[in-house]
CSV table of C-alpha atoms in Angstrom, one decimal:
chain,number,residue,atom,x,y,z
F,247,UNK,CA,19.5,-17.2,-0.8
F,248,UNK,CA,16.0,-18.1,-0.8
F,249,UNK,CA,14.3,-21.0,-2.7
F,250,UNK,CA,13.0,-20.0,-6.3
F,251,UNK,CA,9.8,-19.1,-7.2
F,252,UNK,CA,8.1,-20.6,-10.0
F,253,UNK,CA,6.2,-17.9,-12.8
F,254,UNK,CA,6.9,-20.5,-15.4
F,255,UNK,CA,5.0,-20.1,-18.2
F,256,UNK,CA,5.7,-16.1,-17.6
F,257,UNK,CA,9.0,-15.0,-18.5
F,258,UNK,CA,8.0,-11.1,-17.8
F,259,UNK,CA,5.6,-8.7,-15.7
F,260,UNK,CA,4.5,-5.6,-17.3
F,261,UNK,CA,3.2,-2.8,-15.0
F,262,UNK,CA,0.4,-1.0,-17.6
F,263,UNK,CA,-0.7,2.5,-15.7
F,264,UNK,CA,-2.4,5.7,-17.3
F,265,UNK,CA,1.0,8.0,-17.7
F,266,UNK,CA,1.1,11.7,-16.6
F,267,UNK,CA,3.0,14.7,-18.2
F,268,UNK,CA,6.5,15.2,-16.5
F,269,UNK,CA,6.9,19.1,-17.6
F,270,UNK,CA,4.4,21.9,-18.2
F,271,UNK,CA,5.2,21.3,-22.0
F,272,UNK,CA,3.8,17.6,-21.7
F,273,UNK,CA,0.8,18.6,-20.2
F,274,UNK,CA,-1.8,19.7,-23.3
F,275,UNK,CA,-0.1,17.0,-25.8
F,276,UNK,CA,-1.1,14.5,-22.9
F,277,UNK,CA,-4.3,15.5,-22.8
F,278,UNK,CA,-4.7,15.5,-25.9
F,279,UNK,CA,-3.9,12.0,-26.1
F,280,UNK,CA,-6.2,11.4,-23.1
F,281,UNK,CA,-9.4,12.3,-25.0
F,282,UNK,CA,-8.2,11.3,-28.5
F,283,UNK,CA,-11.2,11.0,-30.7
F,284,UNK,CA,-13.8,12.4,-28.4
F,285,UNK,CA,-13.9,16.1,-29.8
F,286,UNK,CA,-13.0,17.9,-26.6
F,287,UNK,CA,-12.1,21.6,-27.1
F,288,UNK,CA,-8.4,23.3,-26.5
F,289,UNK,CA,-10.0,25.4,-24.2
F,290,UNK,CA,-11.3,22.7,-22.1
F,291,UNK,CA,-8.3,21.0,-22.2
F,292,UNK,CA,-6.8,24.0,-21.5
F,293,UNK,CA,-8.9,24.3,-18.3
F,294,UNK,CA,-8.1,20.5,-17.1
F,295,UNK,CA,-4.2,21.7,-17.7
F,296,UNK,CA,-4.4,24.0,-15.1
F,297,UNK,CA,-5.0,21.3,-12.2
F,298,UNK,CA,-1.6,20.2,-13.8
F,299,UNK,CA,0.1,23.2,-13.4
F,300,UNK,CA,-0.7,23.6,-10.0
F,301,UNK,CA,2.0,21.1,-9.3
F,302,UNK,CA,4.4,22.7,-12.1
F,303,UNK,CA,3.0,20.4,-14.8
F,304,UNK,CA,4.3,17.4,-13.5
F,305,UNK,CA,2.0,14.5,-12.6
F,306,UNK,CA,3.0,12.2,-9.5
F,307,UNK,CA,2.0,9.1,-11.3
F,308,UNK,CA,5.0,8.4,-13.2
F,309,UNK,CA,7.4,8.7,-10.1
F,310,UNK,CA,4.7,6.5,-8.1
F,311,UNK,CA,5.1,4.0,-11.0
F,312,UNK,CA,8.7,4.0,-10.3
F,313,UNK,CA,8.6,3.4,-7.0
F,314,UNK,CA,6.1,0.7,-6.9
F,315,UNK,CA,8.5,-1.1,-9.6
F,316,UNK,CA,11.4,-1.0,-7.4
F,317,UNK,CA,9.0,-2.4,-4.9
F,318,UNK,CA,8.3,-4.7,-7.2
F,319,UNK,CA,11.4,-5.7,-8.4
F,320,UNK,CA,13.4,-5.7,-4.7
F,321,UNK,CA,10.1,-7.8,-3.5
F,322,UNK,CA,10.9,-10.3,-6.1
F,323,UNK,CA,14.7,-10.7,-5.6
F,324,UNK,CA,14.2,-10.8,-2.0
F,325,UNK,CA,11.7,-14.1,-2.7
F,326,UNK,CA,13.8,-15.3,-5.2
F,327,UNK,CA,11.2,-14.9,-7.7
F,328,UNK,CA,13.3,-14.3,-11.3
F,329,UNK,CA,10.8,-12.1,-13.0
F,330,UNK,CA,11.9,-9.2,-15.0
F,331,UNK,CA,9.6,-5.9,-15.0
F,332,UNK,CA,8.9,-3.9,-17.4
F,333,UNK,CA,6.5,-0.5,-17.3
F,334,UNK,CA,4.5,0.9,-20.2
F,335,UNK,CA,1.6,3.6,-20.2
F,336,UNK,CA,-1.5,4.1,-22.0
F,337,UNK,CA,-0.9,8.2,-22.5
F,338,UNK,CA,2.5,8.9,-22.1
F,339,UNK,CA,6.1,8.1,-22.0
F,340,UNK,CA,7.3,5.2,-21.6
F,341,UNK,CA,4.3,3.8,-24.1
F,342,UNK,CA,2.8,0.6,-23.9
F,343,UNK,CA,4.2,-0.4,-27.6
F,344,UNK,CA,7.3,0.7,-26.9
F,345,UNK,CA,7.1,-1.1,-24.3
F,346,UNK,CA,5.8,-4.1,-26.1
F,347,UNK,CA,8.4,-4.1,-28.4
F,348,UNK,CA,10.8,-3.7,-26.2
F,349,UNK,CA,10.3,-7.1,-24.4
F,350,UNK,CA,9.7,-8.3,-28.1
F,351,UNK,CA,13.2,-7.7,-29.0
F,352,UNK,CA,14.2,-9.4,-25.4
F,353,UNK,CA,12.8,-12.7,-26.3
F,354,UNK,CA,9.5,-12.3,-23.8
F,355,UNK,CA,7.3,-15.3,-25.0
F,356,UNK,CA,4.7,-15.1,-22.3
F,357,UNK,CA,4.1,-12.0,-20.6
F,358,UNK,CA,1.6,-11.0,-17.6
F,359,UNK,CA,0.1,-7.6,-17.3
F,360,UNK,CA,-0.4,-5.9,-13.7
F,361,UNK,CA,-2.6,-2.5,-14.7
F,362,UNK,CA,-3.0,0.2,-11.6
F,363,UNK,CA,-6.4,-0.1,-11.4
F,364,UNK,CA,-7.9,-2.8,-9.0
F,365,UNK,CA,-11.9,-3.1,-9.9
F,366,UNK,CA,-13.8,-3.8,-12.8
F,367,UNK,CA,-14.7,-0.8,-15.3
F,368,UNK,CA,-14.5,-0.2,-18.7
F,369,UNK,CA,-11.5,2.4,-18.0
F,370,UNK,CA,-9.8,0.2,-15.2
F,371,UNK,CA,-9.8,-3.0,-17.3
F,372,UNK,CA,-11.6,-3.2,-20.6
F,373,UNK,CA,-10.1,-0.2,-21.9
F,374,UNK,CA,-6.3,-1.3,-21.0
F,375,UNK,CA,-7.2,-4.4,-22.5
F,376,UNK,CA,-8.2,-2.7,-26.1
F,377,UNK,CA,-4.8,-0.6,-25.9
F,378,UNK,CA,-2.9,-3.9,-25.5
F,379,UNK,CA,-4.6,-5.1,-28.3
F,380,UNK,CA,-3.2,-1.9,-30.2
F,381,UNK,CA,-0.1,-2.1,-29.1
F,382,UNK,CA,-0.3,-5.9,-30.2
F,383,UNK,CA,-1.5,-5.0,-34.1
F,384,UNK,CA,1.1,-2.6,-33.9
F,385,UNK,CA,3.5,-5.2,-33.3
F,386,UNK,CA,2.4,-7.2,-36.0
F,387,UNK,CA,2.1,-4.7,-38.6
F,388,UNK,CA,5.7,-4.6,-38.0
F,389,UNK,CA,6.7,-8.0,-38.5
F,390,UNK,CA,7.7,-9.1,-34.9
F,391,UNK,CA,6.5,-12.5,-32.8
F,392,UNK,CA,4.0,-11.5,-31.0
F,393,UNK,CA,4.5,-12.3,-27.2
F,394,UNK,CA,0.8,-14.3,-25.4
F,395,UNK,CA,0.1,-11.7,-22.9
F,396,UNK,CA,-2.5,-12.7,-19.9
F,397,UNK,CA,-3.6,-10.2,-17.2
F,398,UNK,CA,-3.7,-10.2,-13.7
F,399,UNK,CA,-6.9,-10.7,-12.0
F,400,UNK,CA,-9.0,-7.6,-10.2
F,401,UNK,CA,-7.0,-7.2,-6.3
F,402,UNK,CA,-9.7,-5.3,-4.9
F,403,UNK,CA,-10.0,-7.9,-2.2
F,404,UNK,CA,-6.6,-9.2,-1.6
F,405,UNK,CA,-5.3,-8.7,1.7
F,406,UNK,CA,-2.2,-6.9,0.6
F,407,UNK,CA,-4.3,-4.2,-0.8
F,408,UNK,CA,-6.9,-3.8,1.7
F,409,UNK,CA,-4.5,-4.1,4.6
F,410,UNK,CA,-2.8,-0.6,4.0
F,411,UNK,CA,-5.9,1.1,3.7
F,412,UNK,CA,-6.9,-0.1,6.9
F,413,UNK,CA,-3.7,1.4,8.5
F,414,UNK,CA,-3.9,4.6,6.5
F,415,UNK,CA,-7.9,4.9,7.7
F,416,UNK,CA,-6.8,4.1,11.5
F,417,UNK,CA,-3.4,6.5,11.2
F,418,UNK,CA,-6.0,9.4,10.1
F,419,UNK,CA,-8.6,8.6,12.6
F,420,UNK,CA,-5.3,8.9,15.0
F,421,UNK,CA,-4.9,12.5,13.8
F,422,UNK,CA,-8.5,13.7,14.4
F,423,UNK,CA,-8.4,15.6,17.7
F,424,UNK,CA,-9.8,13.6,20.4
F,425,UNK,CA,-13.1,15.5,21.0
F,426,UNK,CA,-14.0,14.4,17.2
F,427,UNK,CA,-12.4,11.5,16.7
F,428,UNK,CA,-14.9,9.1,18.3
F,429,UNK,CA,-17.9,10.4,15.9
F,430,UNK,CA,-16.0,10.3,12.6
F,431,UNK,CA,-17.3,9.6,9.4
F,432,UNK,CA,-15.7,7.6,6.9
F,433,UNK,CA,-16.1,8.7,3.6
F,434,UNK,CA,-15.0,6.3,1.3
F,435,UNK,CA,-14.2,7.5,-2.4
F,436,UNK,CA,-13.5,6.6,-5.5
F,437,UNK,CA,-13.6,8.0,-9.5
F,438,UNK,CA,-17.0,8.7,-10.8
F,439,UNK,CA,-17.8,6.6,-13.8
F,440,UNK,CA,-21.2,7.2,-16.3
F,441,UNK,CA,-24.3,4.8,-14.1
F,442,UNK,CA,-24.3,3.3,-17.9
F,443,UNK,CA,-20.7,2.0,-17.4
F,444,UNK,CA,-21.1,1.2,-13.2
F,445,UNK,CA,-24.3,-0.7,-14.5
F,446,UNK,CA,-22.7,-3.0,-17.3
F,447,UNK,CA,-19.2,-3.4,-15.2
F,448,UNK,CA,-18.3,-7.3,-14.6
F,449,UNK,CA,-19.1,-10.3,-16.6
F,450,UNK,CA,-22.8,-10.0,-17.2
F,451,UNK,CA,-24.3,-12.0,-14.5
F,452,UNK,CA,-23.1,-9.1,-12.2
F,453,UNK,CA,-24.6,-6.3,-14.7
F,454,UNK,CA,-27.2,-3.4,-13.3
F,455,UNK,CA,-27.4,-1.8,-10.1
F,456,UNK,CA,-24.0,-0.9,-10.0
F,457,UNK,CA,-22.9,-4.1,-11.3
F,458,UNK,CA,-19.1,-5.0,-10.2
F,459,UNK,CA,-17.8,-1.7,-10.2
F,460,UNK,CA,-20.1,-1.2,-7.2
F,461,UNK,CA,-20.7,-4.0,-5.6
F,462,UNK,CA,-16.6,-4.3,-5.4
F,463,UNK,CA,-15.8,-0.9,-3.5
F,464,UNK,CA,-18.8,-1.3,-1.2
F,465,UNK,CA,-16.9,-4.9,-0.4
F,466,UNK,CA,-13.4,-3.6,0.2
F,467,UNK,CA,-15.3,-0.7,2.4
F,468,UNK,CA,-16.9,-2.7,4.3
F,469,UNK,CA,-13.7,-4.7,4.8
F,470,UNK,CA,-12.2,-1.7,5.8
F,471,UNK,CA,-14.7,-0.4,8.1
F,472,UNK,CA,-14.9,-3.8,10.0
F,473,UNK,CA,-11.1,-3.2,10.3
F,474,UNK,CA,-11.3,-0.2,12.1
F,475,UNK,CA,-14.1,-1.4,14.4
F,476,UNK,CA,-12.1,-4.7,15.7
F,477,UNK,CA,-8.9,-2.4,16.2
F,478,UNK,CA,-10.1,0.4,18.0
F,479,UNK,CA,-13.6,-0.7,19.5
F,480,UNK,CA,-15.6,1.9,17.5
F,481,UNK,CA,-18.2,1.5,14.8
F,482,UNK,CA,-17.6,4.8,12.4
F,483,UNK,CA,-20.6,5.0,10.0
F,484,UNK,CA,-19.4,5.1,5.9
F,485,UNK,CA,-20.4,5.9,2.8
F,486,UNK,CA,-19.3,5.2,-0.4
F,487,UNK,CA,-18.5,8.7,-2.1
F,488,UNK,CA,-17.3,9.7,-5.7
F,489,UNK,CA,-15.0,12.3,-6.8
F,490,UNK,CA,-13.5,13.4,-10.5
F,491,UNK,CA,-16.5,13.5,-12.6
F,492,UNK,CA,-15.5,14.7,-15.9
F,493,UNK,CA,-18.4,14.0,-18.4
F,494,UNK,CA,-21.3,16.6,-20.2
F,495,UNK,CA,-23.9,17.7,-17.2
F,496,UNK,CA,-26.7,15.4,-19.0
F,497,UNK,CA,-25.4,12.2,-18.8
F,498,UNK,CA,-26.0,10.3,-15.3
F,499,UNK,CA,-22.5,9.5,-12.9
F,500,UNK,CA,-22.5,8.1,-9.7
F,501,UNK,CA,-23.4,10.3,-7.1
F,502,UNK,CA,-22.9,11.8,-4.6
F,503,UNK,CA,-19.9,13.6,-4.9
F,504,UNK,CA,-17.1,13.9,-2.6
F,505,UNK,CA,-17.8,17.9,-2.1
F,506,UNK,CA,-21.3,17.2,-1.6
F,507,UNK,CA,-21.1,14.5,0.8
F,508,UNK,CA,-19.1,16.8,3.0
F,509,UNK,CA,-21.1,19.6,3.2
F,510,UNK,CA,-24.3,16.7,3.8
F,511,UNK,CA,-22.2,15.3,6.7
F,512,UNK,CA,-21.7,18.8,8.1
F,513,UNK,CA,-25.3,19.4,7.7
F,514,UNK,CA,-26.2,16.4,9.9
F,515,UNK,CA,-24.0,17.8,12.4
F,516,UNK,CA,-20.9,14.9,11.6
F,517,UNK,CA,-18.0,16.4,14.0
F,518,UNK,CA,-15.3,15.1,11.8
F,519,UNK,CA,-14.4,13.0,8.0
F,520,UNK,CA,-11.9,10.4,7.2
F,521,UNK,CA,-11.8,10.3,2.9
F,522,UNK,CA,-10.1,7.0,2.5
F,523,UNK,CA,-9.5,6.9,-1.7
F,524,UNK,CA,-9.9,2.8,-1.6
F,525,UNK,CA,-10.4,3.2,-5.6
F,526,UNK,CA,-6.8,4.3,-6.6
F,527,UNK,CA,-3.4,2.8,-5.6
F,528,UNK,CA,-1.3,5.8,-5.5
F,529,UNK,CA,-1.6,9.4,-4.8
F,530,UNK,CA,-2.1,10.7,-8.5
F,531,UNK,CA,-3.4,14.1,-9.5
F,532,UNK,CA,-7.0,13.4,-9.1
F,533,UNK,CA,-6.0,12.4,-5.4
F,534,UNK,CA,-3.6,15.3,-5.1
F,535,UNK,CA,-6.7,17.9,-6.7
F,536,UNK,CA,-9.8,16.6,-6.4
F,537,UNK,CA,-9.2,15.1,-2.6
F,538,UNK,CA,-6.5,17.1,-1.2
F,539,UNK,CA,-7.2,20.6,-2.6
F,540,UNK,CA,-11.0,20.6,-3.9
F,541,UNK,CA,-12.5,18.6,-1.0
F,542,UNK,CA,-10.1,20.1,1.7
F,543,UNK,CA,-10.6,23.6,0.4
F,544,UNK,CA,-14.7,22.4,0.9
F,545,UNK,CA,-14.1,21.3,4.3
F,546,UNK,CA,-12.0,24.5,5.3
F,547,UNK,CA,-15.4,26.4,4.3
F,548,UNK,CA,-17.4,24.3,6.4
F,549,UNK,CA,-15.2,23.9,9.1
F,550,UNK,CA,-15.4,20.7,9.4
F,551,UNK,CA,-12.2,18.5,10.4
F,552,UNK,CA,-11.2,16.0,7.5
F,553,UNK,CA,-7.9,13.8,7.4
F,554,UNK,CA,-7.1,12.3,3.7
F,555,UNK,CA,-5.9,8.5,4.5
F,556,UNK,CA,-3.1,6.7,2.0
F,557,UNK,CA,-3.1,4.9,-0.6
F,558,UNK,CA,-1.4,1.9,-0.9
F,559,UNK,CA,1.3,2.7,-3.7
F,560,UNK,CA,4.8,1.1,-3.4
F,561,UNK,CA,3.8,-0.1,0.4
F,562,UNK,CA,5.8,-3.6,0.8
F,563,UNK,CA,2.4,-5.6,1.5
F,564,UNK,CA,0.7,-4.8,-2.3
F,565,UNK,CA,4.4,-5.7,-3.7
F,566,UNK,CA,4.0,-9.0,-1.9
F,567,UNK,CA,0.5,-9.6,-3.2
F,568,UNK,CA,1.4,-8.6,-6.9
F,569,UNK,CA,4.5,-11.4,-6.5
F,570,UNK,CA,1.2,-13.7,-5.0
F,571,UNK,CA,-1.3,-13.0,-7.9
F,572,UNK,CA,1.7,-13.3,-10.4
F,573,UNK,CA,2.5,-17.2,-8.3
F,574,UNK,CA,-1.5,-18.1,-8.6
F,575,UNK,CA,-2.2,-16.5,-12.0
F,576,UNK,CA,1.4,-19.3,-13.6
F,577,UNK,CA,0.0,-22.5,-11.0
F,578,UNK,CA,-3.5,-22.2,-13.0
F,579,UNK,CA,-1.6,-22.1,-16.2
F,580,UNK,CA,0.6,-24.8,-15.1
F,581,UNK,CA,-3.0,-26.7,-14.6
F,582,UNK,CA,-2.5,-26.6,-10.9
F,583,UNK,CA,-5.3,-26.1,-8.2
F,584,UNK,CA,-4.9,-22.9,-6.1
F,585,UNK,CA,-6.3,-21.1,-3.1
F,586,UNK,CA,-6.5,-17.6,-4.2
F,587,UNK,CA,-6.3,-14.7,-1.4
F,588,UNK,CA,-9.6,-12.8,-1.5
F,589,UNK,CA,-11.2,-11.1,1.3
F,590,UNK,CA,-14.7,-10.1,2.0
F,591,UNK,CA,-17.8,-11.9,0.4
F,592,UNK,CA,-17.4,-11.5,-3.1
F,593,UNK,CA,-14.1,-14.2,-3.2
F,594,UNK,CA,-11.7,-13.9,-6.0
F,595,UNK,CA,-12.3,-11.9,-9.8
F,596,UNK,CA,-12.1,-14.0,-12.6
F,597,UNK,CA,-8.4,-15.3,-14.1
F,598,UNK,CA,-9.7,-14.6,-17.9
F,599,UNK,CA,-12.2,-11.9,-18.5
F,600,UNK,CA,-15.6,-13.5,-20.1
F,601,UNK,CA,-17.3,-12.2,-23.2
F,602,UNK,CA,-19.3,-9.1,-22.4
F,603,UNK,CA,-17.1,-8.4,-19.3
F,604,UNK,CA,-17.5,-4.6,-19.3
F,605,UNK,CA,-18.9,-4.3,-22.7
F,606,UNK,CA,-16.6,-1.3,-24.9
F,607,UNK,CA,-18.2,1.7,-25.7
F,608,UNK,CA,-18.1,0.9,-29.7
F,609,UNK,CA,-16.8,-2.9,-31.1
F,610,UNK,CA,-13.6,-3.2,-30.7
F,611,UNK,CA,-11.0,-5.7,-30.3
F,612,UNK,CA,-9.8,-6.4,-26.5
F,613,UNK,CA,-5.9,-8.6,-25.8
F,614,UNK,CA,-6.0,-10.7,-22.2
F,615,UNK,CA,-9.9,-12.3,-21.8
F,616,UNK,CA,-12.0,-14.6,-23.4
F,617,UNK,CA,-12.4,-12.5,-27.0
F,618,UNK,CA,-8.9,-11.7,-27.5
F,619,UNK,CA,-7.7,-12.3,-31.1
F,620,UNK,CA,-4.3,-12.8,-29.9
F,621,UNK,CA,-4.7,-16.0,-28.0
């Protein structure tokens, strides 16, 4: 048996992810609760559905989830790490305050939280952080102990992340035809957010221009690009792309969009594209859609030749990072110093979000950083 692991003050991990319908009957009641409060029409949602029902109404997140926790959980037994895991979602089944009080009633006094979303954003951090705090007032309405819950750092830039992406960019390059291969572009993508949000993304020394949200893909695609060059001796130009804009035509996103980019590329006279979608860890719907249907359906009108590369979902190397983040995260609670694993020139994210870390679209209370009421 190998030697134990210490997570002591954590008695429990907590895998918080978005949720996705598992029947066409799920899919406009999870919409629904996807843009709870902002107004949006049936019809529109109605629209949005039918992306679902493509793929009979079921969404691949909530099987990914599943497998990334067996990862997870076979990781940690293997290492001798004795770390229960539980799995709660923000818009679907199982729900984070089930989930909550769930490890409640288990006797979870200290619990970490490892959300599917690797950079800083107001959706990929912020936001999770307001629904734990929900989930937590919940809880106490109720009359239960409320468990401390702490949150991983941002992974962009750990190796166990960034090394399958490397191998899923080199395996597609592999697949180009030869004639093409060489002259490749990389197109590396990621969600859209509002240039508002991108801008104000990050504690606020990294605000404007971008601000973290940015300035962290363009690190881990640079990483990744470097990759490629050592390992096969050629330097493939790259751009960072976005894709799954969903917000009113007047209001500025990040540009340029996925679609876009390839018909610019085939414009210039690229021979061939690698999309490598460095800002999601699995292959959800807006992979499945936006990449492998929209954009492919683009590049079959342009001719031009595109291979999708992987993400890194349950892949053995991002379950042995999570066990790593969850070892550094208890040694700085325990008060002991730590190397952290960080790639690139940024280093490590933060342990504890700051005040004014991705500011919230309206006040509201935020669990797991530096202006939690639950600490």
């Amino acid at each position: 048996m190998p030697d134990a692991l210490d997570a002591t003050p954590y008695d429990a991990l907590l895998l918080l992810s978005f949720g996705g319908p598992e029947g066409p009957d799920d899919v406009i009641p999870f919409l629904e609760n996807v843009t709870r409060g902002r107004g949006i029409p049936r019809e529109r949602l109605k629209e949005v559905g039918e992306h679902y029902f493509l793929f009979g109404g079921v969404s691949p997140i909530n099987d990914q989830n599943r497998a990334l926790l067996d990862a997870l959980r076979k990781d940690f037994a293997d290492h001798g790490l004795d770390l229960p895991v539980y799995w709660g979602n923000r818009n679907w089944a199982p729900y984070l305050t089930d989930t909550l009080r769930e490890m409640a009633a288990d006797g979870r006094r200290r619990i970490l939280v490892l959300a599917t979303s690797a950079y800083a954003s107001y959706s990929g951090c912020r936001q999770y952080r307001e629904n734990l705090a929900d989930s937590l007032a919940a809880l106490r309405a109720e009359g239960l102990d409320l468990p401390k819950v702490d949150k991983i750092r941002h992974y962009f830039n750990h190796e166990g992340f960034v090394e399958p992406m490397v191998e899923g960019v080199l395996k597609s390059l592999a697949d180009l035809p030869e004639d093409v291969r060489d002259g490749a572009h990389i197109a590396f993508s990621t969600h859209s957010i509002p240039v508002a949000s991108a801008d104000t993304s990050g504690p606020v020394e990294d605000h404007g221009d971008g601000g973290a949200y940015v300035a962290q893909h363009l690190d881990v695609a640079k990483l990744i690009a470097e990759a490629v060059r050592e390992r096969t001796g050629v330097d493939h130009p790259w751009q960072l792309v976005y894709q799954s804009r969903s917000g009113a035509p007047h209001i500025p996103w990040l540009e340029p969009d996925i679609c876009d980019h390839l018909a610019e590329r085939h414009a210039a006279g690229v021979p061939a594209v690698v999309i490598a979608p460095i800002g999601f860890v699995s292959d959800h719907m807006e992979v499945l859609y936006d990449l492998d249907t929209e954009a492919k359906a683009k590049a079959e009108e342009l001719g031009l030749p595109v291979r999708r590369s992987a993400t890194v979902g349950a892949d053995p190397r991002f379950a042995a990072a999570i066990r790593d983040l969850v070892l550094e995260r208890a040694a700085v609670e325990r008060g002991q110093a730590v190397t952290p694993c960080a790639l690139g020139a940024l280093g490590a994210s933060h342990g504890l979000c700051p005040v004014g870390c991705c500011p919230a679209r309206a006040p509201h209370p935020a669990a797991a950083g530096a202006d939690s009421p639950y600490a």
